[in-house]
Every structure is written in C-alpha cells, then in structure tokens.
PDB file of C-alpha atoms in Angstrom:
ATOM      1  CA  ASP A   1    -189.858  22.465 -44.490  1.00  0.00           C
ATOM      2  CA  THR A   2    -189.272  23.538 -41.002  1.00  0.00           C
ATOM      3  CA  GLU A   3    -188.473  26.907 -41.764  1.00  0.00           C
ATOM      4  CA  VAL A   4    -189.861  30.037 -40.236  1.00  0.00           C
ATOM      5  CA  THR A   5    -188.187  33.025 -42.096  1.00  0.00           C
ATOM      6  CA  GLN A   6    -187.986  36.379 -40.389  1.00  0.00           C
ATOM      7  CA  THR A   7    -186.791  40.002 -41.975  1.00  0.00           C
ATOM      8  CA  PRO A   8    -184.718  41.911 -41.370  1.00  0.00           C
ATOM      9  CA  LYS A   9    -182.538  39.974 -39.020  1.00  0.00           C
ATOM     10  CA  HIS A  10    -181.588  43.279 -37.922  1.00  0.00           C
ATOM     11  CA  LEU A  11    -183.019  47.018 -37.584  1.00  0.00           C
ATOM     12  CA  VAL A  12    -182.310  50.350 -35.525  1.00  0.00           C
ATOM     13  CA  MET A  13    -185.169  52.747 -35.362  1.00  0.00           C
ATOM     14  CA  GLY A  14    -185.695  56.090 -33.816  1.00  0.00           C
ATOM     15  CA  MET A  15    -188.402  56.880 -31.386  1.00  0.00           C
ATOM     16  CA  THR A  16    -190.439  58.539 -34.070  1.00  0.00           C
ATOM     17  CA  ASN A  17    -190.203  56.315 -36.870  1.00  0.00           C
ATOM     18  CA  LYS A  18    -192.526  53.479 -38.025  1.00  0.00           C
ATOM     19  CA  LYS A  19    -191.083  50.175 -39.400  1.00  0.00           C
ATOM     20  CA  SER A  20    -192.431  46.759 -39.813  1.00  0.00           C
ATOM     21  CA  LEU A  21    -191.169  43.574 -39.227  1.00  0.00           C
ATOM     22  CA  LYS A  22    -192.067  40.307 -41.433  1.00  0.00           C
ATOM     23  CA  CYS A  23    -192.520  36.443 -40.707  1.00  0.00           C
ATOM     24  CA  GLU A  24    -193.418  33.870 -43.141  1.00  0.00           C
ATOM     25  CA  GLN A  25    -193.761  30.585 -43.174  1.00  0.00           C
ATOM     26  CA  HIS A  26    -195.108  27.647 -46.090  1.00  0.00           C
ATOM     27  CA  MET A  27    -195.487  24.740 -43.332  1.00  0.00           C
ATOM     28  CA  GLY A  28    -199.174  25.058 -43.469  1.00  0.00           C
ATOM     29  CA  HIS A  29    -199.515  26.219 -40.037  1.00  0.00           C
ATOM     30  CA  ARG A  30    -202.619  28.098 -39.037  1.00  0.00           C
ATOM     31  CA  ALA A  31    -201.489  29.858 -35.905  1.00  0.00           C
ATOM     32  CA  MET A  32    -198.974  32.304 -35.923  1.00  0.00           C
ATOM     33  CA  TYR A  33    -197.085  34.110 -32.951  1.00  0.00           C
ATOM     34  CA  TRP A  34    -194.925  36.915 -31.918  1.00  0.00           C
ATOM     35  CA  TYR A  35    -193.127  36.786 -28.977  1.00  0.00           C
ATOM     36  CA  LYS A  36    -190.543  39.406 -27.244  1.00  0.00           C
ATOM     37  CA  GLN A  37    -187.350  38.173 -25.783  1.00  0.00           C
ATOM     38  CA  LYS A  38    -184.932  39.925 -23.312  1.00  0.00           C
ATOM     39  CA  ALA A  39    -181.329  39.199 -22.781  1.00  0.00           C
ATOM     40  CA  LYS A  40    -181.024  35.632 -21.132  1.00  0.00           C
ATOM     41  CA  LYS A  41    -184.690  35.811 -20.563  1.00  0.00           C
ATOM     42  CA  PRO A  42    -187.589  33.158 -21.864  1.00  0.00           C
ATOM     43  CA  PRO A  43    -189.420  34.612 -24.714  1.00  0.00           C
ATOM     44  CA  GLU A  44    -192.627  36.519 -23.880  1.00  0.00           C
ATOM     45  CA  LEU A  45    -195.688  35.977 -25.671  1.00  0.00           C
ATOM     46  CA  MET A  46    -197.376  38.989 -27.475  1.00  0.00           C
ATOM     47  CA  PHE A  47    -199.929  37.941 -30.010  1.00  0.00           C
ATOM     48  CA  VAL A  48    -201.295  34.803 -31.402  1.00  0.00           C
ATOM     49  CA  TYR A  49    -203.131  34.723 -34.821  1.00  0.00           C
ATOM     50  CA  SER A  50    -204.997  31.007 -35.345  1.00  0.00           C
ATOM     51  CA  TYR A  51    -206.600  31.127 -38.742  1.00  0.00           C
ATOM     52  CA  GLU A  52    -205.526  34.820 -39.579  1.00  0.00           C
ATOM     53  CA  LYS A  53    -207.625  35.983 -36.717  1.00  0.00           C
ATOM     54  CA  LEU A  54    -206.215  37.696 -33.668  1.00  0.00           C
ATOM     55  CA  SER A  55    -206.933  34.990 -30.459  1.00  0.00           C
ATOM     56  CA  ILE A  56    -204.443  36.559 -27.915  1.00  0.00           C
ATOM     57  CA  ASN A  57    -203.390  39.635 -27.006  1.00  0.00           C
ATOM     58  CA  GLU A  58    -201.339  39.751 -24.046  1.00  0.00           C
ATOM     59  CA  SER A  59    -202.085  43.354 -23.339  1.00  0.00           C
ATOM     60  CA  VAL A  60    -199.421  44.766 -25.464  1.00  0.00           C
ATOM     61  CA  PRO A  61    -199.096  48.544 -25.956  1.00  0.00           C
ATOM     62  CA  SER A  62    -200.860  49.863 -28.585  1.00  0.00           C
ATOM     63  CA  ARG A  63    -197.574  51.113 -30.082  1.00  0.00           C
ATOM     64  CA  PHE A  64    -196.829  47.460 -31.451  1.00  0.00           C
ATOM     65  CA  SER A  65    -199.576  46.712 -34.222  1.00  0.00           C
ATOM     66  CA  PRO A  66    -199.960  42.886 -35.574  1.00  0.00           C
ATOM     67  CA  GLU A  67    -201.331  42.106 -38.765  1.00  0.00           C
ATOM     68  CA  CYS A  68    -201.945  38.704 -40.308  1.00  0.00           C
ATOM     69  CA  PRO A  69    -202.526  39.017 -44.428  1.00  0.00           C
ATOM     70  CA  ASN A  70    -202.634  35.440 -44.962  1.00  0.00           C
ATOM     71  CA  SER A  71    -202.094  32.032 -43.707  1.00  0.00           C
ATOM     72  CA  SER A  72    -198.342  32.194 -44.556  1.00  0.00           C
ATOM     73  CA  LEU A  73    -197.242  35.754 -43.316  1.00  0.00           C
ATOM     74  CA  LEU A  74    -197.452  37.975 -40.537  1.00  0.00           C
ATOM     75  CA  ASN A  75    -196.494  41.357 -39.255  1.00  0.00           C
ATOM     76  CA  LEU A  76    -195.213  43.819 -36.792  1.00  0.00           C
ATOM     77  CA  HIS A  77    -196.108  47.235 -37.170  1.00  0.00           C
ATOM     78  CA  LEU A  78    -193.773  49.402 -34.996  1.00  0.00           C
ATOM     79  CA  HIS A  79    -194.677  53.302 -34.076  1.00  0.00           C
ATOM     80  CA  ALA A  80    -193.330  55.584 -31.404  1.00  0.00           C
ATOM     81  CA  LEU A  81    -191.406  52.611 -29.764  1.00  0.00           C
ATOM     82  CA  GLN A  82    -189.029  53.273 -26.950  1.00  0.00           C
ATOM     83  CA  PRO A  83    -185.333  52.162 -25.702  1.00  0.00           C
ATOM     84  CA  GLU A  84    -187.061  49.706 -23.880  1.00  0.00           C
ATOM     85  CA  ASP A  85    -188.370  48.132 -26.329  1.00  0.00           C
ATOM     86  CA  SER A  86    -185.119  46.598 -27.871  1.00  0.00           C
ATOM     87  CA  ALA A  87    -185.299  43.186 -27.840  1.00  0.00           C
ATOM     88  CA  LEU A  88    -185.190  40.112 -29.738  1.00  0.00           C
ATOM     89  CA  TYR A  89    -188.570  39.511 -31.632  1.00  0.00           C
ATOM     90  CA  LEU A  90    -189.325  36.127 -32.407  1.00  0.00           C
ATOM     91  CA  CYS A  91    -191.956  34.938 -34.605  1.00  0.00           C
ATOM     92  CA  ALA A  92    -193.478  31.295 -34.413  1.00  0.00           C
ATOM     93  CA  SER A  93    -195.999  29.067 -36.262  1.00  0.00           C
ATOM     94  CA  SER A  94    -198.020  25.962 -35.191  1.00  0.00           C
ATOM     95  CA  TYR A  95    -200.948  23.615 -36.161  1.00  0.00           C
ATOM     96  CA  SER A  96    -203.964  24.331 -34.468  1.00  0.00           C
ATOM     97  CA  ILE A  97    -206.491  21.871 -35.448  1.00  0.00           C
ATOM     98  CA  PRO A  98    -207.335  19.698 -33.563  1.00  0.00           C
ATOM     99  CA  SER A  99    -205.098  21.331 -30.910  1.00  0.00           C
ATOM    100  CA  PHE A 100    -202.069  23.727 -30.954  1.00  0.00           C
ATOM    101  CA  THR A 101    -198.861  21.512 -31.437  1.00  0.00           C
ATOM    102  CA  GLU A 102    -195.182  22.492 -31.283  1.00  0.00           C
ATOM    103  CA  ALA A 103    -193.995  25.711 -31.944  1.00  0.00           C
ATOM    104  CA  PHE A 104    -191.497  26.427 -34.590  1.00  0.00           C
ATOM    105  CA  PHE A 105    -189.529  29.843 -34.340  1.00  0.00           C
ATOM    106  CA  GLY A 106    -187.906  32.275 -36.562  1.00  0.00           C
ATOM    107  CA  GLN A 107    -184.087  33.236 -36.101  1.00  0.00           C
ATOM    108  CA  GLY A 108    -185.458  36.967 -34.755  1.00  0.00           C
ATOM    109  CA  THR A 109    -185.012  40.269 -35.674  1.00  0.00           C
ATOM    110  CA  ARG A 110    -182.901  41.975 -33.243  1.00  0.00           C
ATOM    111  CA  LEU A 111    -184.265  45.876 -32.724  1.00  0.00           C
ATOM    112  CA  THR A 112    -182.604  48.787 -31.300  1.00  0.00           C
ATOM    113  CA  VAL A 113    -184.666  51.793 -30.697  1.00  0.00           C
ATOM    114  CA  VAL A 114    -182.459  54.746 -30.143  1.00  0.00           C
TER     115      VAL A 114
ATOM    116  CA  GLY B   1    -200.589  33.302 -13.892  1.00  0.00           C
ATOM    117  CA  GLN B   2    -198.700  29.741 -14.571  1.00  0.00           C
ATOM    118  CA  GLN B   3    -195.266  29.514 -13.834  1.00  0.00           C
ATOM    119  CA  LEU B   4    -192.848  26.946 -14.829  1.00  0.00           C
ATOM    120  CA  ASN B   5    -189.857  26.446 -12.616  1.00  0.00           C
ATOM    121  CA  GLN B   6    -186.622  25.367 -14.606  1.00  0.00           C
ATOM    122  CA  SER B   7    -183.544  24.129 -12.785  1.00  0.00           C
ATOM    123  CA  PRO B   8    -180.758  24.247 -12.348  1.00  0.00           C
ATOM    124  CA  GLN B   9    -180.051  27.916 -13.648  1.00  0.00           C
ATOM    125  CA  SER B  10    -177.097  27.221 -14.654  1.00  0.00           C
ATOM    126  CA  MET B  11    -174.713  24.060 -15.248  1.00  0.00           C
ATOM    127  CA  PHE B  12    -170.573  23.937 -16.065  1.00  0.00           C
ATOM    128  CA  ILE B  13    -169.693  20.661 -16.749  1.00  0.00           C
ATOM    129  CA  GLN B  14    -166.632  18.597 -18.736  1.00  0.00           C
ATOM    130  CA  GLU B  15    -167.146  17.213 -22.455  1.00  0.00           C
ATOM    131  CA  GLY B  16    -168.332  13.775 -22.128  1.00  0.00           C
ATOM    132  CA  GLU B  17    -170.306  14.016 -18.758  1.00  0.00           C
ATOM    133  CA  ASP B  18    -173.851  13.799 -18.816  1.00  0.00           C
ATOM    134  CA  VAL B  19    -176.186  16.374 -17.975  1.00  0.00           C
ATOM    135  CA  SER B  20    -180.149  16.721 -16.479  1.00  0.00           C
ATOM    136  CA  MET B  21    -182.573  19.688 -16.065  1.00  0.00           C
ATOM    137  CA  ASN B  22    -185.919  19.479 -15.165  1.00  0.00           C
ATOM    138  CA  CYS B  23    -189.007  21.610 -15.074  1.00  0.00           C
ATOM    139  CA  THR B  24    -191.910  21.830 -12.747  1.00  0.00           C
ATOM    140  CA  SER B  25    -195.173  23.346 -12.720  1.00  0.00           C
ATOM    141  CA  SER B  26    -198.127  23.611 -10.376  1.00  0.00           C
ATOM    142  CA  SER B  27    -200.785  23.794 -13.698  1.00  0.00           C
ATOM    143  CA  ILE B  28    -201.499  20.678 -15.553  1.00  0.00           C
ATOM    144  CA  PHE B  29    -199.913  20.657 -19.165  1.00  0.00           C
ATOM    145  CA  ASN B  30    -201.316  18.910 -22.131  1.00  0.00           C
ATOM    146  CA  THR B  31    -197.903  19.299 -24.081  1.00  0.00           C
ATOM    147  CA  TRP B  32    -194.227  19.810 -23.022  1.00  0.00           C
ATOM    148  CA  LEU B  33    -191.727  21.382 -25.288  1.00  0.00           C
ATOM    149  CA  TRP B  34    -187.601  21.350 -25.268  1.00  0.00           C
ATOM    150  CA  TYR B  35    -185.725  23.998 -27.036  1.00  0.00           C
ATOM    151  CA  LYS B  36    -182.018  25.117 -27.147  1.00  0.00           C
ATOM    152  CA  GLN B  37    -181.387  28.744 -28.158  1.00  0.00           C
ATOM    153  CA  ASP B  38    -177.876  29.954 -29.141  1.00  0.00           C
ATOM    154  CA  PRO B  39    -176.799  33.231 -28.696  1.00  0.00           C
ATOM    155  CA  GLY B  40    -179.064  35.722 -31.470  1.00  0.00           C
ATOM    156  CA  GLU B  41    -180.902  33.245 -32.821  1.00  0.00           C
ATOM    157  CA  GLY B  42    -184.627  31.630 -32.126  1.00  0.00           C
ATOM    158  CA  PRO B  43    -185.159  28.721 -29.995  1.00  0.00           C
ATOM    159  CA  VAL B  44    -184.914  25.471 -31.952  1.00  0.00           C
ATOM    160  CA  LEU B  45    -187.394  22.688 -30.948  1.00  0.00           C
ATOM    161  CA  LEU B  46    -185.531  19.724 -29.771  1.00  0.00           C
ATOM    162  CA  ILE B  47    -188.561  17.336 -28.206  1.00  0.00           C
ATOM    163  CA  ALA B  48    -191.859  17.366 -28.194  1.00  0.00           C
ATOM    164  CA  LEU B  49    -193.813  15.215 -25.744  1.00  0.00           C
ATOM    165  CA  TYR B  50    -197.874  14.815 -25.637  1.00  0.00           C
ATOM    166  CA  LYS B  51    -198.806  11.985 -23.451  1.00  0.00           C
ATOM    167  CA  ALA B  52    -198.122  11.795 -19.951  1.00  0.00           C
ATOM    168  CA  GLY B  53    -195.305   9.048 -19.050  1.00  0.00           C
ATOM    169  CA  GLU B  54    -193.896   9.295 -22.684  1.00  0.00           C
ATOM    170  CA  LEU B  55    -190.085   8.887 -22.953  1.00  0.00           C
ATOM    171  CA  THR B  56    -188.931  10.346 -26.148  1.00  0.00           C
ATOM    172  CA  SER B  57    -185.217  10.277 -27.610  1.00  0.00           C
ATOM    173  CA  ASN B  58    -183.532  12.456 -30.370  1.00  0.00           C
ATOM    174  CA  GLY B  59    -179.802  11.326 -30.720  1.00  0.00           C
ATOM    175  CA  ARG B  60    -178.136  12.349 -27.326  1.00  0.00           C
ATOM    176  CA  LEU B  61    -180.963  13.724 -26.136  1.00  0.00           C
ATOM    177  CA  THR B  62    -183.989  12.008 -23.489  1.00  0.00           C
ATOM    178  CA  ALA B  63    -186.725  13.783 -22.330  1.00  0.00           C
ATOM    179  CA  GLN B  64    -189.851  12.577 -20.628  1.00  0.00           C
ATOM    180  CA  PHE B  65    -193.598  13.452 -19.613  1.00  0.00           C
ATOM    181  CA  GLY B  66    -194.355  13.404 -15.953  1.00  0.00           C
ATOM    182  CA  ILE B  67    -196.765  11.194 -14.752  1.00  0.00           C
ATOM    183  CA  THR B  68    -199.012  13.920 -13.286  1.00  0.00           C
ATOM    184  CA  ARG B  69    -198.422  16.557 -15.813  1.00  0.00           C
ATOM    185  CA  LYS B  70    -196.866  19.147 -13.871  1.00  0.00           C
ATOM    186  CA  ASP B  71    -193.195  18.229 -14.988  1.00  0.00           C
ATOM    187  CA  SER B  72    -190.509  17.014 -17.509  1.00  0.00           C
ATOM    188  CA  PHE B  73    -186.653  16.113 -17.717  1.00  0.00           C
ATOM    189  CA  LEU B  74    -184.491  16.637 -20.445  1.00  0.00           C
ATOM    190  CA  ASN B  75    -181.222  14.287 -20.062  1.00  0.00           C
ATOM    191  CA  ILE B  76    -178.062  15.411 -22.579  1.00  0.00           C
ATOM    192  CA  SER B  77    -175.241  12.502 -22.890  1.00  0.00           C
ATOM    193  CA  ALA B  78    -172.061  12.434 -23.584  1.00  0.00           C
ATOM    194  CA  SER B  79    -171.975  16.415 -23.672  1.00  0.00           C
ATOM    195  CA  ILE B  80    -170.059  18.190 -26.774  1.00  0.00           C
ATOM    196  CA  PRO B  81    -168.630  21.402 -27.062  1.00  0.00           C
ATOM    197  CA  SER B  82    -171.662  22.469 -29.235  1.00  0.00           C
ATOM    198  CA  ASP B  83    -174.508  21.644 -26.841  1.00  0.00           C
ATOM    199  CA  VAL B  84    -173.285  24.749 -25.342  1.00  0.00           C
ATOM    200  CA  GLY B  85    -176.148  27.298 -24.842  1.00  0.00           C
ATOM    201  CA  ILE B  86    -179.682  28.057 -23.326  1.00  0.00           C
ATOM    202  CA  TYR B  87    -182.043  25.124 -22.828  1.00  0.00           C
ATOM    203  CA  PHE B  88    -186.064  26.461 -22.447  1.00  0.00           C
ATOM    204  CA  CYS B  89    -188.738  24.218 -21.277  1.00  0.00           C
ATOM    205  CA  ALA B  90    -192.202  25.073 -22.355  1.00  0.00           C
ATOM    206  CA  GLY B  91    -195.518  23.830 -21.409  1.00  0.00           C
ATOM    207  CA  GLN B  92    -198.923  24.235 -23.282  1.00  0.00           C
ATOM    208  CA  LEU B  93    -201.870  24.431 -21.162  1.00  0.00           C
ATOM    209  CA  ASP B  94    -205.089  22.212 -21.453  1.00  0.00           C
ATOM    210  CA  ALA B  95    -207.345  23.175 -24.370  1.00  0.00           C
ATOM    211  CA  GLY B  96    -209.965  25.569 -23.889  1.00  0.00           C
ATOM    212  CA  GLY B  97    -210.519  28.952 -22.628  1.00  0.00           C
ATOM    213  CA  THR B  98    -208.417  31.885 -23.210  1.00  0.00           C
ATOM    214  CA  SER B  99    -204.522  30.322 -22.624  1.00  0.00           C
ATOM    215  CA  TYR B 100    -205.238  27.740 -25.645  1.00  0.00           C
ATOM    216  CA  GLY B 101    -202.537  27.850 -27.974  1.00  0.00           C
ATOM    217  CA  LYS B 102    -200.287  30.185 -25.456  1.00  0.00           C
ATOM    218  CA  LEU B 103    -196.681  28.349 -24.560  1.00  0.00           C
ATOM    219  CA  THR B 104    -195.367  29.124 -20.661  1.00  0.00           C
ATOM    220  CA  PHE B 105    -191.557  29.081 -20.966  1.00  0.00           C
ATOM    221  CA  GLY B 106    -189.119  28.291 -18.136  1.00  0.00           C
ATOM    222  CA  GLN B 107    -186.499  30.887 -16.823  1.00  0.00           C
ATOM    223  CA  GLY B 108    -184.025  28.654 -19.104  1.00  0.00           C
ATOM    224  CA  THR B 109    -180.723  26.598 -17.936  1.00  0.00           C
ATOM    225  CA  ILE B 110    -177.437  28.000 -19.267  1.00  0.00           C
ATOM    226  CA  LEU B 111    -175.263  24.971 -20.101  1.00  0.00           C
ATOM    227  CA  THR B 112    -171.580  25.369 -20.519  1.00  0.00           C
ATOM    228  CA  VAL B 113    -169.312  22.892 -21.595  1.00  0.00           C
ATOM    229  CA  HIS B 114    -165.462  23.049 -21.194  1.00  0.00           C
ATOM    230  CA  PRO B 115    -163.105  20.957 -23.961  1.00  0.00           C
TER     231      PRO B 115
END
C-alpha cells in the first residue's frame, strides 16, 4: 500500500472561516510533509514533520497551522486565509531513518478562498 | 537557495516518439526523483535514484543519476497518449543541516503527445 489519503478533495472557504485539511498514511513512514502548489508550478514545501515533531517550517504565515497527532496523521489548520492562498495543497510521506527516502504524495486538496 | 534547472519546459511530440528531459543543479544531491502529475492530481513517483551513475528503468521509462551528482535525465520510449502530463524532477540534498528531508523541485516539463 503506497497510498496517502487526503480529505477533502475540494474546499471552498471564506476569509473568516476556520477549516482543516487532513492527511493519512499507513506505510509506516515517520516523515510527513505539506506542500502548496499553484497551477503549472512545482510544489513548494511548507512544513516537514519527522517523528511527529516539526523539523522544517519554510517561513509559512501563521494563518497555516500544522499538526501531527500521531505517526499516521497530519493536519493543516486554516484560519483567516487570503484569496492568494487558493492552491492545490499536497500531503506527502516518506521514511526518514536512516535517511529521507522517496516521498509519496496524496491526490491533494483543491482549496479556493473567496 | 538551491535551484534545479529542468529542460525543456514543454514538448509536443507524435505518438511513438521517444522523449528526453533533464535536470541540472549547482548543488550536489544524494537522491534524484522523477514524478508525473496529471491535472488536479498529486505527483506520482516514477523513478527514484540513489547512487551516482545509477541507471534505472521502469517499463518504458529510463532515468540516470549523473556521475557528478548534479544532474539527472529521464527518457520515455515509444510515447503513448497517456504519457501526457507534467514531469518534475526533484532532488534531495546531502544528509545533515537544516535542509535535511527537503525536496527541491525542477520547474517541470509539460508533455503533449499527439495521436
């Protein structure tokens, strides 16, 4: 099973809303990632968790708040977003010991901020 | 910061033709990955390369990890219509430091295959 599952697939939210994106994997991976992707551009790294601890935050605005409640789950909490935050949000996972290996991506959540 | 130069940016080919794309970097990577992404979907891993000089095949796909560890190429033989999509290379830096675990992506190659 090389599946990373993201929910919801589509999300429309207002600028005053609070919503959460969810990601789940059962491959035993201990590294999990959030990426943001604009149309026809490469994914941009937002956060990396390794063993449920935040190891990389790419200077992401605080209106994006990640959470890793256990080794299989990764959430991204959204609050007071701007229209320019509309994008495809991708979750990925990989092994991290003894070294980070290839990352497997979910199908993404298409977020539209209105 | 690290940059990956991926070329070509786009390709328009006839079904049955072979395709080649490559990525170069100013930094040394210890892993090269090639992904394909269809519209509205997440990237799907095609090939992973871990050793300098490594040549790996996956069906009609062949990829190589450059000897200098600063480049990689992907070849697709006998293209078919379902090969249409955006292909991304991605590199992972040497272990250690604040960039450990961070993938750097190329800008992508948009492939169009005419039947």
